[in-house]
Short mmCIF file of C-alpha atoms in Angstrom, two decimals:
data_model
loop_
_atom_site.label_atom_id
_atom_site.label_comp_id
_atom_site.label_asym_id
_atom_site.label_seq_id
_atom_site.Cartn_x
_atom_site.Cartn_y
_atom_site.Cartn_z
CA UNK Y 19 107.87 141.87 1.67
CA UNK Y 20 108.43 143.17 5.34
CA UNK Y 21 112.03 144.11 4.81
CA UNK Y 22 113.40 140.65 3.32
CA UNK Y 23 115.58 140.58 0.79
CA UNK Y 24 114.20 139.84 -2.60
CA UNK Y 25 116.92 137.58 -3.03
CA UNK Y 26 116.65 135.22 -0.44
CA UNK Y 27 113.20 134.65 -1.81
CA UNK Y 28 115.38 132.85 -4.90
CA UNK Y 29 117.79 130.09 -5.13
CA UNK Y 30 119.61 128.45 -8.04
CA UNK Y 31 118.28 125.09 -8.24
CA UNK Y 32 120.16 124.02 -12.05
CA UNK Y 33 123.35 124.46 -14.02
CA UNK Y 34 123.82 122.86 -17.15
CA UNK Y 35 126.32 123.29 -19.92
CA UNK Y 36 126.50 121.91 -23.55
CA UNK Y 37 129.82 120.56 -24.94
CA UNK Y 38 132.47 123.30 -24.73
CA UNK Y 39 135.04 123.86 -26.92
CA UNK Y 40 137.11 125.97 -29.73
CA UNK Y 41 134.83 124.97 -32.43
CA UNK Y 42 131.94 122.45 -31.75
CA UNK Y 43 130.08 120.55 -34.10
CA UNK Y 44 126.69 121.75 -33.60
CA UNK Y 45 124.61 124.54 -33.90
CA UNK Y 46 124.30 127.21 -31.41
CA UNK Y 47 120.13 126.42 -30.86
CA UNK Y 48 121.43 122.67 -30.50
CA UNK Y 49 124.09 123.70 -28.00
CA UNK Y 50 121.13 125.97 -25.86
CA UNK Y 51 118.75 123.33 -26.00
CA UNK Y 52 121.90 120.59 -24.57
CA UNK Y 53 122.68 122.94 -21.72
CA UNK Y 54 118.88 123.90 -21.09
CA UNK Y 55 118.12 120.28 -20.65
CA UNK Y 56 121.15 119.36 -18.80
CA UNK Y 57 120.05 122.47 -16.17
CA UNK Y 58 116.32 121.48 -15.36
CA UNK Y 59 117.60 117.93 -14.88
CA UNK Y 60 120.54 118.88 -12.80
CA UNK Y 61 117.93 121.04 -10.60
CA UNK Y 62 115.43 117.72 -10.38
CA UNK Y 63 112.79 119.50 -12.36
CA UNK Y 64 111.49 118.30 -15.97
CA UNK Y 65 110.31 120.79 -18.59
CA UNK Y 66 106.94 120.90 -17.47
CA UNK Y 67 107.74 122.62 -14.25
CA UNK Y 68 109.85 125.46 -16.10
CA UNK Y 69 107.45 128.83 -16.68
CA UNK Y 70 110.08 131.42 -17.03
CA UNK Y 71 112.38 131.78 -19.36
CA UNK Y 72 115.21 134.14 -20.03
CA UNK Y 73 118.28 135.45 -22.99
CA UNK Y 74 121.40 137.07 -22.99
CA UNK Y 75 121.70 138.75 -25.39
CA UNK Y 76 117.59 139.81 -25.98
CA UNK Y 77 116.42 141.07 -29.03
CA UNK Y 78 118.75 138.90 -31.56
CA UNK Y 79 121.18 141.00 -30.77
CA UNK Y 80 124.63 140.56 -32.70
CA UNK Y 81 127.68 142.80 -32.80
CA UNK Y 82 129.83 140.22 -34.02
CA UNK Y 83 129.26 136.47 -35.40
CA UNK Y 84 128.96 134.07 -33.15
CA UNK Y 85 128.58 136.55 -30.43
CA UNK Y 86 124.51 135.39 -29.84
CA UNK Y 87 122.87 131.79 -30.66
CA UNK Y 88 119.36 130.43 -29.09
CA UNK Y 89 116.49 132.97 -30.05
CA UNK Y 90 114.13 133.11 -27.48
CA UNK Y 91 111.18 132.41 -29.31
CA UNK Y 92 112.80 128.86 -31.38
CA UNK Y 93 114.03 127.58 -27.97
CA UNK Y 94 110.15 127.92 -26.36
CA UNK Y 95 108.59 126.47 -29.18
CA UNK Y 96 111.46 123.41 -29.28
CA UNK Y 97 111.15 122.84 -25.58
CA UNK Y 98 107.03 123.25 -25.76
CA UNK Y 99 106.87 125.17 -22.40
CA UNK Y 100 104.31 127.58 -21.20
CA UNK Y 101 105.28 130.72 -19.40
CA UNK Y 102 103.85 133.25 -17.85
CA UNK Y 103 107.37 135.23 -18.03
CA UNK Y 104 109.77 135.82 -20.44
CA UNK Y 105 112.87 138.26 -20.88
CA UNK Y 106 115.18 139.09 -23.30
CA UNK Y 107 118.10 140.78 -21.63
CA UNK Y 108 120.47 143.59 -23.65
CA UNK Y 109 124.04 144.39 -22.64
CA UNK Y 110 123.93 146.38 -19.58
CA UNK Y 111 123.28 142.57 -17.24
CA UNK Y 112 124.78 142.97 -14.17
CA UNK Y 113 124.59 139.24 -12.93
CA UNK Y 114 122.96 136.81 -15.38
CA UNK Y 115 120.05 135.46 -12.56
CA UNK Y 116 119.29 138.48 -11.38
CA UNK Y 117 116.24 139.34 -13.35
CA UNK Y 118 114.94 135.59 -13.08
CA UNK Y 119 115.93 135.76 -8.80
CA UNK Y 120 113.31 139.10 -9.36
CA UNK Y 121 110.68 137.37 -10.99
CA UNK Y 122 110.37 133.98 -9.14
CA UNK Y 123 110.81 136.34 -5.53
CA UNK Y 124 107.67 138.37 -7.26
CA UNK Y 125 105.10 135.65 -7.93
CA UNK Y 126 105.55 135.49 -11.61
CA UNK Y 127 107.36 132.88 -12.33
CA UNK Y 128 108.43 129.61 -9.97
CA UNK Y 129 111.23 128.12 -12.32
CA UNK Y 130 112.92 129.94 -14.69
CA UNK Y 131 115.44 129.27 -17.04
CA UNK Y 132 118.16 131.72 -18.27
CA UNK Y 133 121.29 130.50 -20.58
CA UNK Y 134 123.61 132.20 -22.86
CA UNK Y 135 124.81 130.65 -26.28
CA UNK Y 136 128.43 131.47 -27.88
CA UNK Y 137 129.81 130.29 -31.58
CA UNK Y 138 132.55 132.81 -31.14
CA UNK Y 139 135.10 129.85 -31.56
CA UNK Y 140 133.79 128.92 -34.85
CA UNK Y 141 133.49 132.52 -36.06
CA UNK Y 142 136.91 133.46 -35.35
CA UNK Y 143 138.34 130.37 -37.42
CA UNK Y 144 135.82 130.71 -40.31
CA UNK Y 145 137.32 131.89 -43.53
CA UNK Y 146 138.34 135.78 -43.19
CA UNK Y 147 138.20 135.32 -39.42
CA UNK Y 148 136.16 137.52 -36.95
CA UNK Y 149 135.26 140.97 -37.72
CA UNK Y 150 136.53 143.58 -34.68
CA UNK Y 151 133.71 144.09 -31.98
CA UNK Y 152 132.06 147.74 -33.88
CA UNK Y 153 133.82 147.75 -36.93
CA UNK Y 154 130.30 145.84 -38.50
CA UNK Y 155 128.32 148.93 -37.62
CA UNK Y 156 127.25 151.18 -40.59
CA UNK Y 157 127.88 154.45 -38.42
CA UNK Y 158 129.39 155.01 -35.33
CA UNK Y 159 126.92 155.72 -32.60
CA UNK Y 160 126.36 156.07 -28.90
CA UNK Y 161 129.62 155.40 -27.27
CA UNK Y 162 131.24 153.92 -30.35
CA UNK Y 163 131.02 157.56 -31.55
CA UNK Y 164 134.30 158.13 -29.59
CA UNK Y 165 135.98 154.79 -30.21
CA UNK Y 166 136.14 153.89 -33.36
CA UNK Y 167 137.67 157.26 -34.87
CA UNK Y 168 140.64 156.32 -32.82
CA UNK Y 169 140.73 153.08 -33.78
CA UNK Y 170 139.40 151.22 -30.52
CA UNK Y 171 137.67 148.58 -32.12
CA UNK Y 172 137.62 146.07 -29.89
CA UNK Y 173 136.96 145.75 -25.99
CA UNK Y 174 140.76 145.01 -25.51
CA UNK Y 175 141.61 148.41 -27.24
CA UNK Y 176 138.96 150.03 -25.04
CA UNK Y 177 140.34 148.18 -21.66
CA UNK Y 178 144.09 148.75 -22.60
CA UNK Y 179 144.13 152.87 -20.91
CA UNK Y 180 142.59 151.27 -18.19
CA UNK Y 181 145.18 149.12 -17.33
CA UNK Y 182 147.49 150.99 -18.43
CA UNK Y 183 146.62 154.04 -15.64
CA UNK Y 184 146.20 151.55 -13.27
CA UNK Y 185 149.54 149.99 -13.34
CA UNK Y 186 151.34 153.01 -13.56
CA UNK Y 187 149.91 154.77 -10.63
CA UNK Y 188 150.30 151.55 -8.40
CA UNK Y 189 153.32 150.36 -9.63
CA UNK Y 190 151.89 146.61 -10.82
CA UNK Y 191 154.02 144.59 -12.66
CA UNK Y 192 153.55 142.18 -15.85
CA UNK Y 193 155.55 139.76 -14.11
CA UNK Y 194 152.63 139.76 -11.51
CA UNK Y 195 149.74 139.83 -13.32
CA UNK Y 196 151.09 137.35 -15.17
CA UNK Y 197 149.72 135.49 -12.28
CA UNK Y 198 146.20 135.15 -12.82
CA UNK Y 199 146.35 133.45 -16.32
CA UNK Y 200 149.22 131.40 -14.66
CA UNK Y 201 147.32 130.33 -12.07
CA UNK Y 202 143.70 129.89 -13.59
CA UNK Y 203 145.65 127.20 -16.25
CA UNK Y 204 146.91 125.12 -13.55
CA UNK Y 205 143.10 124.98 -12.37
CA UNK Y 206 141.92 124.51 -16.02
CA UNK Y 207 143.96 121.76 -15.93
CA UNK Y 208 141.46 119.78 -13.97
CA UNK Y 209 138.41 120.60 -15.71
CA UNK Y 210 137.96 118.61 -18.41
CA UNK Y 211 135.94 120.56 -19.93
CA UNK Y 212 138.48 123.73 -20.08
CA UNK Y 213 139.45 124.81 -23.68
CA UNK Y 214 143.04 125.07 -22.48
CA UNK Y 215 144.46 122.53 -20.19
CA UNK Y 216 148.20 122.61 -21.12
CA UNK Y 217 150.60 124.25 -18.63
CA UNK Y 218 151.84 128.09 -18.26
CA UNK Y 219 154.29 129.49 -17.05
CA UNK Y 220 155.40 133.38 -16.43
CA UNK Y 221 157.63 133.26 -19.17
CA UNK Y 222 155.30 131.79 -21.84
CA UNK Y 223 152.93 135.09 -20.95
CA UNK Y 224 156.26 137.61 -21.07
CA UNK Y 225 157.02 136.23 -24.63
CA UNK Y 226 153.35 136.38 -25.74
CA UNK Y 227 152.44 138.38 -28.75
CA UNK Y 228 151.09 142.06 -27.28
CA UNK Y 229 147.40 142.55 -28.33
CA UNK Y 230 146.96 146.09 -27.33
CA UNK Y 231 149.74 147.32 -24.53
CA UNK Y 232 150.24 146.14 -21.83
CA UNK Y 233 147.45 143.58 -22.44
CA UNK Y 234 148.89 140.44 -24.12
CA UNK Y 235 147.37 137.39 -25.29
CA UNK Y 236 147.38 135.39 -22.29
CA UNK Y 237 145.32 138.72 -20.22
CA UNK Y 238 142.58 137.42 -22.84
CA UNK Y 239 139.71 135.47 -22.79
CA UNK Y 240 139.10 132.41 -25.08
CA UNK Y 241 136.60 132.56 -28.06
CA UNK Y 242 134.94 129.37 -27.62
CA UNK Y 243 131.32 127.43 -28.86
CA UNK Y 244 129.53 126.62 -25.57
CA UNK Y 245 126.29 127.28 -23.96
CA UNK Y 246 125.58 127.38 -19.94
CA UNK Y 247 122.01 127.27 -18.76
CA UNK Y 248 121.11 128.16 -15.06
CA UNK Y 249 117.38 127.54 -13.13
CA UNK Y 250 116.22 129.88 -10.81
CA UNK Y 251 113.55 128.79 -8.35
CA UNK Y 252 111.31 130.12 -5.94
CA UNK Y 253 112.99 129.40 -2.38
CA UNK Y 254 109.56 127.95 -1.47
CA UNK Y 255 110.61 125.07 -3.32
CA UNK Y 256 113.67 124.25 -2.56
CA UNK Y 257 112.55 120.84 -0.34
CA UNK Y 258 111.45 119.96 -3.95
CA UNK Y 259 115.13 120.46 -5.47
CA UNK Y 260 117.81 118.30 -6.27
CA UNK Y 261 120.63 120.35 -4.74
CA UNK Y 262 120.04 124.09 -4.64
CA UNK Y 263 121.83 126.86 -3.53
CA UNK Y 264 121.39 129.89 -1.80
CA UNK Y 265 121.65 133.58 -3.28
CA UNK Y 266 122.72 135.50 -0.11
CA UNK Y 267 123.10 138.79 -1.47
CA UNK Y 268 123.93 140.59 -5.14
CA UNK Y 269 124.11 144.47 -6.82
CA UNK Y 270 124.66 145.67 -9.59
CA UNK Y 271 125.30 149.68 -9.73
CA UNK Y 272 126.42 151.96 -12.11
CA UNK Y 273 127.59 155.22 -10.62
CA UNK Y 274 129.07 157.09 -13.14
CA UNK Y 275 129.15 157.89 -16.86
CA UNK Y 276 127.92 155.04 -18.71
CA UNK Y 277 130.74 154.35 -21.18
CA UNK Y 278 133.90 153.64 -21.09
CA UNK Y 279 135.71 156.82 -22.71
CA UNK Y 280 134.20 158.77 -19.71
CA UNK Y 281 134.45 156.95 -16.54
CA UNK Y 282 136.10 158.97 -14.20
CA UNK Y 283 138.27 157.19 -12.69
CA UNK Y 284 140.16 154.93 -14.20
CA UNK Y 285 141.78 153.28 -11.55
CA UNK Y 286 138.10 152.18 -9.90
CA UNK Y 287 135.88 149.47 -11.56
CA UNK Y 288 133.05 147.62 -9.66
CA UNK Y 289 133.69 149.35 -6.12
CA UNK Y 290 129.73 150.91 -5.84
CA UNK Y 291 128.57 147.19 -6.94
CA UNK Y 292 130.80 145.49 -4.57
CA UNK Y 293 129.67 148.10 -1.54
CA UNK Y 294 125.77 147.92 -2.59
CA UNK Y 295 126.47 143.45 -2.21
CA UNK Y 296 128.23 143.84 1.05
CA UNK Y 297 125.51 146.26 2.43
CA UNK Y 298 123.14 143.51 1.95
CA UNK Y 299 124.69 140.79 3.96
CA UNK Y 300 126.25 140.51 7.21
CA UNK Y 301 129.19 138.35 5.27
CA UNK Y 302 132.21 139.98 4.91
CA UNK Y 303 135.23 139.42 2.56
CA UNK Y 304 137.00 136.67 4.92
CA UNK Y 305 134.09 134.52 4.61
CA UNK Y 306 134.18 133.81 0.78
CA UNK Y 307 135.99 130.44 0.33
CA UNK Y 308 136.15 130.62 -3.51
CA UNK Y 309 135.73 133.32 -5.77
CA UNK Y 310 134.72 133.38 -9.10
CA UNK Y 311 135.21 136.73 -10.66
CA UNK Y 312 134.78 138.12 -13.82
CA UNK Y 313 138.45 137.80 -16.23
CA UNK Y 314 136.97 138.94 -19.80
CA UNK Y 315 140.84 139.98 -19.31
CA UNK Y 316 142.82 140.00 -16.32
CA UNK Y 317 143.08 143.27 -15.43
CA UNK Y 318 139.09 142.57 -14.64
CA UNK Y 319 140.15 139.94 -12.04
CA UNK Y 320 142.55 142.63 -10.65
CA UNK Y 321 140.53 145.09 -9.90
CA UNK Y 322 137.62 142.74 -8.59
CA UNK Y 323 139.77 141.58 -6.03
CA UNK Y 324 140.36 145.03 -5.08
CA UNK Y 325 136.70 146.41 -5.42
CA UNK Y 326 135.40 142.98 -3.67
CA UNK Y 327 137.65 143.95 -0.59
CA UNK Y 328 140.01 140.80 -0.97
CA UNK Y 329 142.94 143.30 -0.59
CA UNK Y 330 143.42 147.22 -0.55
CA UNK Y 331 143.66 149.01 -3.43
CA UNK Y 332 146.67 148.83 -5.11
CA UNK Y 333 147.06 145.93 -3.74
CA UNK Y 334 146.34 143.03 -6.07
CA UNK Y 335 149.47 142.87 -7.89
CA UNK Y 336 150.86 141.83 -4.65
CA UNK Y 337 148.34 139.88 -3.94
CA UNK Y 338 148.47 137.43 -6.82
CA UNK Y 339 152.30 137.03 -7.16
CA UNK Y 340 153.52 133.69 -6.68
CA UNK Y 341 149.99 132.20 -7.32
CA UNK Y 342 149.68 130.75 -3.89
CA UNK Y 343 146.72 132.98 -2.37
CA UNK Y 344 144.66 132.04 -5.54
CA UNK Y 345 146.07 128.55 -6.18
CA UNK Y 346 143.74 125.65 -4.61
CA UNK Y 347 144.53 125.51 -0.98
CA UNK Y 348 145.71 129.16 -1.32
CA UNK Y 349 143.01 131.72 1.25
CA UNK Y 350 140.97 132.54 -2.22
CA UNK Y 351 140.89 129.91 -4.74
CA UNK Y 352 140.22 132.07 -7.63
CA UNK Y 353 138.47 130.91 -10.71
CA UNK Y 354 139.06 127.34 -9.99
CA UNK Y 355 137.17 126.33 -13.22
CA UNK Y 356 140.26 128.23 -15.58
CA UNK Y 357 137.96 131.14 -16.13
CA UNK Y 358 137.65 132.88 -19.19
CA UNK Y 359 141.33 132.75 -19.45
CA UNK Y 360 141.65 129.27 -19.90
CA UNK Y 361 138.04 127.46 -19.89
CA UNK Y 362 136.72 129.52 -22.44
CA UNK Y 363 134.66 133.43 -22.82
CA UNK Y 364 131.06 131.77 -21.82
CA UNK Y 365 130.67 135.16 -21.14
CA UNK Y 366 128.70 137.36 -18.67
CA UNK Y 367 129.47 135.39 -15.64
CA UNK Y 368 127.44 132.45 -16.49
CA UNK Y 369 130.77 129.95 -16.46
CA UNK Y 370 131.74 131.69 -12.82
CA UNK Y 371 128.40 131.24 -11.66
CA UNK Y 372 127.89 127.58 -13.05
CA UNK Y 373 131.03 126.76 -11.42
CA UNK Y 374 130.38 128.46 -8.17
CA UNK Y 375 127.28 126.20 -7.76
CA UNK Y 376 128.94 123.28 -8.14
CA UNK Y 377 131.73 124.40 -5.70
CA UNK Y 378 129.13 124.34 -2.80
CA UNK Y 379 127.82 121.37 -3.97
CA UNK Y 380 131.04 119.65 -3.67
CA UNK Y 381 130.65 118.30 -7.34
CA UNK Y 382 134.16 119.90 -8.87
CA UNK Y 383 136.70 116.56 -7.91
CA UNK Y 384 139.97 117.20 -8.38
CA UNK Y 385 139.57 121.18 -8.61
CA UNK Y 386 137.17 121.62 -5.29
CA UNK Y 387 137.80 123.94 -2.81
CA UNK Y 388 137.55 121.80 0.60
CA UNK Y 389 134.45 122.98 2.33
CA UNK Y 390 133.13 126.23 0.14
CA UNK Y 391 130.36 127.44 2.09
CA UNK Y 392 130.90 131.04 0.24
CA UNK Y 393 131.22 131.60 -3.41
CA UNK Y 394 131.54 135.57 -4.93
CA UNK Y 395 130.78 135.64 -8.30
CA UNK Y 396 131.46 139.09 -10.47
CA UNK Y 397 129.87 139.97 -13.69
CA UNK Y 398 131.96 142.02 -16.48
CA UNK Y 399 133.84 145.01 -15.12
CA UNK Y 400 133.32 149.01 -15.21
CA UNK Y 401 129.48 150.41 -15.64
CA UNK Y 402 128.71 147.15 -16.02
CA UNK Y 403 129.42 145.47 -12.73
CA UNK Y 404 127.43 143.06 -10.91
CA UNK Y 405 128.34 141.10 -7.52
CA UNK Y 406 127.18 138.20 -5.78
CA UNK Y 407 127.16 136.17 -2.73
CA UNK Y 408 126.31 132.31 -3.07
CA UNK Y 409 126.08 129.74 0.20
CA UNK Y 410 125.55 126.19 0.10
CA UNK Y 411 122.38 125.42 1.67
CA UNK Y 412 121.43 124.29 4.78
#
């Protein structure tokens, strides 16, 4: 390919989403097959145009009810499409277009589809609640080996040492962390489609419940019923798009021990990703207008806008006080849509990235960012970090 990025030989061309909520009325295949529809008509394509198609999670894959809805093979047959690629992806994503932007910039595909399908809302309300993430698993294997015999059942048990180390050896505060959640509900408020719109304040999230210390449950994200969609085109076609947008430059790099008992160092999560992205573009941090970065909890958003090079490390506790640099009209709008936080755990960055695409489209009303040229978009947050660059087109 002479050099050129395999990425700029992609674009995203569709977002779609299905009704979102904490428990929806339909079925997760009826939700994928919403958002799927809404996605190839948002990009100005029909069904008979899509030829790639793509899962997350692959395989059926299930480690908790509701967790994985829309099985690759029901949603082909329902939609009647013919492809000449196909993927189901497994944990371990880094960004959830990269393997479509891989196979469209390859010849195999020219539109693909990728979406990912939650009931998590309805399973934890269901009679008896939601199991712990693990604690369904006849034995303890691979890195669950470690975790469950100390009772880590869940990723917030697994996440709490992290934060933990981090905010004692930089001296970040509750009071600003509380921040982010803060912040991202005020910006919830003004998507209607946000599973939490009512205000927050700093002292609702000091007298929240503690879910596993010092992670409380306002650092959480929302179990919600909701499926996103996104189309990824050859950039060949884009004159034959509805509105796409450009994918300037993403990684996704895991440079240490893959688990999360044995990563080194605690205190750094995503910084290979976010130096592989930046090596690929001539951007630099000052040019992203709006960031949407991964907040599974927000001690993720903390150290992505460390790792990202929004601030020095250390630094993001200052950073995000106040709310201002993050609020709308602040230098770095951050996760203008509420996130995960407050619009609900669509998971895996495919929320961030819908919303990121509609940021440069200028589509967003009362919540857009005046003028985003440059959107970052983060995926998850320790071995399994992925980074993005997105630019409005042309």
């Amino acid at each position: 390919m002479g050099g050129e990025l395999f990425e700029r030989r992609a674009v995203i061309s569709g977002v779609g989403q299905s009704a979102i909520g904490r428990q929806v009325d339909r079925s997760g295949f009826q939700l994928t097959i919403d958002a799927i529809l809404a996605a190839v008509a948002d990009a100005g394509l029909t069904l008979d145009d899509i030829d790639g198609l793509a899962m997350f999670p692959g395989g059926g894959k299930a480690n908790v009810p509701g967790y994985a809805n829309g099985d690759l093979y029901e949603i082909q047959d329902a939609l009647r499409v013919t492809t000449s690629w196909r993927q189901g992806i497994v944990e371990g994503m880094c960004l959830p277009f990269y393997g479509p932007a891989m196979a469209v910039a390859t010849g195999q595909a020219r539109h693909v589809v990728i979406w990912r399908t939650v009931k998590e809302g309805s399973a934890a309300r269901n009679a008896g609640g939601r199991p712990a993430y693990g604690s369904t698993n006849p034995t303890a294997a691979g890195p669950l080996a470690w975790l469950l015999p100390v009772g880590a059942l869940s990723p917030v048990c697994q996440i709490a040492p992290y934060a933990t180390r981090y905010m004692h050896e930089y001296g970040v505060t509750r009071e600003q962390l509380a921040w982010i959640p803060v912040t991202q509900r005020a910006h919830a408020a003004l998507n209607p489609d946000a599973v939490y719109r009512s205000p927050l304040t700093v002292d609702d999230y000091l007298a929240a419940r503690m879910i596993s210390t010092p992670i409380c449950l306002y650092d959480c994200d929302v179990p919600a019923d909701g499926a996103t969609a996104i189309v990824v085109s050859a950039a060949e076609t884009a004159a034959d798009l509805r509105a796409p947008v450009a994918i300037e430059a993403m990684a996704g790099v895991v440079d240490g021990r893959p688990s999360w008992e044995q990563w080194e160092d605690m205190g750094r999560v995503g910084y290979a990703t976010a130096a592989a992205m930046w090596a690929r573009t001539d951007l630099r941090p000052a040019d992203v207008d709006v960031a949407e970065i991964y907040d599974g909890f927000a001690i993720e958003a903390v150290w992505w806008l460390e790792a990202m090079g929004f601030c020095g490390r250390g630094e993001a506790g200052a950073f995000v006080e106040g709310g201002r640099r993050i609020g709308l009209g602040g230098e770095l709008p951050l996760n203008t849509w509420g996130g995960q936080l407050s619009g609900g755990r669509l998971h895996a960055a495919f929320g961030h990235t819908a919303e990121a695409v509609r940021q440069l489209r200028g589509e967003c009303g009362e919540r857009q960012v005046t003028d985003a040229r440059v959107a970052a978009v983060t995926s998850v947050g320790g071995y399994e970090a992925g980074a993005a660059l997105l630019t409005r087109m042309p």
